[in-house]
Amino acid sequence: MATCFRLRSCLALHLPRTPPSRVLRLRAGYPVARIRGYARGPAGLSSALLRTDGFVGGSWLSAAATFPVHDPASGAELGLVADCGVPEARAAVRAAYEAFCSWRGVSAKERSSLLRKWYDLMIQNKDDLAKIITAESGKPLKEAQGEILYSANFLEWFSEEARRVYGDIIYTPAKEKRALVLKQPLGVAAVITPWNFPSAMITRKVGAALAAGCTVVVKPAEDTPFSALALAALADQAGIPPGVYNVIPCSQKKAKEVGEALCTDPLVSKISFTGSTATGKVLLHHAANSVKRVSMELGGHAPFIVFDSANVDQAVAGAMASKFRNSGQTCVCSNRFLVQRGIHDSFVKKFAEAMKTNLHVGNGFEERTTQGPLINEKAVEKVEKHVSDAISKGATVVTGGKRHQVGKNFFEPTLLSNVTRDMLCSQEETFGPVAPVIKFDTEEEAVAIANVADVGLAAHRKHPDQAHL
């Protein structure tokens, strides 16, 4: 997101007219409706940060329709959020483009100062921001608190990097000539983020873009829009100029058309997306028509390889850390455990013991909880499908294997042995608390199994005195 190249003049394009709105207008081009205010949410959530409207051009804007956001642990409705569509998306892009014409000229020092103020506000409100993450995503509060610090650190980092957008002098083939390279911001960046890190995946992209002099339109995941809107409230408090950071939440029903609008709008210069491979392919197709620059972080299918020479206790500790963070719902989670035959039985036994001892399923707000709910019913159904498929093809359930009694979106941490390559859990990303173990004999066999995947992102291995990589 920090990549910078020369952009056409802000006056080079004719700005498309925003369609006439059914509601009031804040300024020409930006449709505005009555602000509904704040979501109620469960007790303990900050009413000042739990916003329900989109954020466009520095103002809170409602839409003609709303969609509900639920706590995946309890099923309780957190609030009704503005269901933005194509008109709101195009208005947000226009606001971002107009803001870019001035933001690109703001000094690096001033951009740095504003990002630092945004960081400071995140730290001041870290507890409230973490509670919002737990409420809308279900992850344990300790993990949410860790995410907020991780998230804020991106703003801190890029606030410092904003001052270092240097050019360069390059030697050319001609002795009497030198090439001067200047870095300039691209323009409007459309940022589409996932639900599993609803804060960090925004600041990671937006911090870089703003530091470089770009402006952004964020479309958060429909399951977790409140974190993006809370960040908008803090960005506004920090003094980030209107239109530089925009948020357009929308329901799953409208996500496809909004994504297409962002990828095809001529005023958008860059697409950054983190999510599924299937969705990434669609967005790439749309972006290709206007040859937009894209950054994609798509699906993973990470292998965790344990050799006979490994220390079993260390291997199990690494397996626990790499598998069960956020109940297995991270893109770099280990999805397949490849264990050499000589150490296989010992590893499986100790892995099962560690799971039973250290993993506690429950509501993310409960202090003892290490494993919260899956994000929704569809996610639980996918995990069930992978487990039942494995069992039907000969896998053994060592521990877990079914939905947890705590609630409909909870699944027991599950360990499977006797797993083979033809099972779904060996071929697809499960994105849940399931650890399938595949036995292998030689290093060549392990590498061959690990490489039978059309996605990447991460891999982990355990040799003596080595951390998982």
mmCIF file of C-alpha atoms in Angstrom, residues 40-46 78 131 135 365:
data_model
loop_
_atom_site.group_PDB
_atom_site.id
_atom_site.type_symbol
_atom_site.label_atom_id
_atom_site.label_comp_id
_atom_site.label_asym_id
_atom_site.label_seq_id
_atom_site.Cartn_x
_atom_site.Cartn_y
_atom_site.Cartn_z
ATOM 1 C CA ARG A 40 -26.751 0.171 21.826
ATOM 2 C CA GLY A 41 -24.699 -2.988 21.978
ATOM 3 C CA PRO A 42 -24.097 -5.084 25.092
ATOM 4 C CA ALA A 43 -23.206 -3.480 28.379
ATOM 5 C CA GLY A 44 -19.607 -2.355 28.585
ATOM 6 C CA LEU A 45 -19.185 -1.244 24.972
ATOM 7 C CA SER A 46 -18.337 2.396 24.344
ATOM 8 C CA LEU A 78 -25.252 -5.449 18.371
ATOM 9 C CA LYS A 131 -14.297 -4.994 23.520
ATOM 10 C CA ALA A 135 -18.358 -8.407 20.620
ATOM 11 C CA PHE A 365 -15.559 -11.900 27.442
#
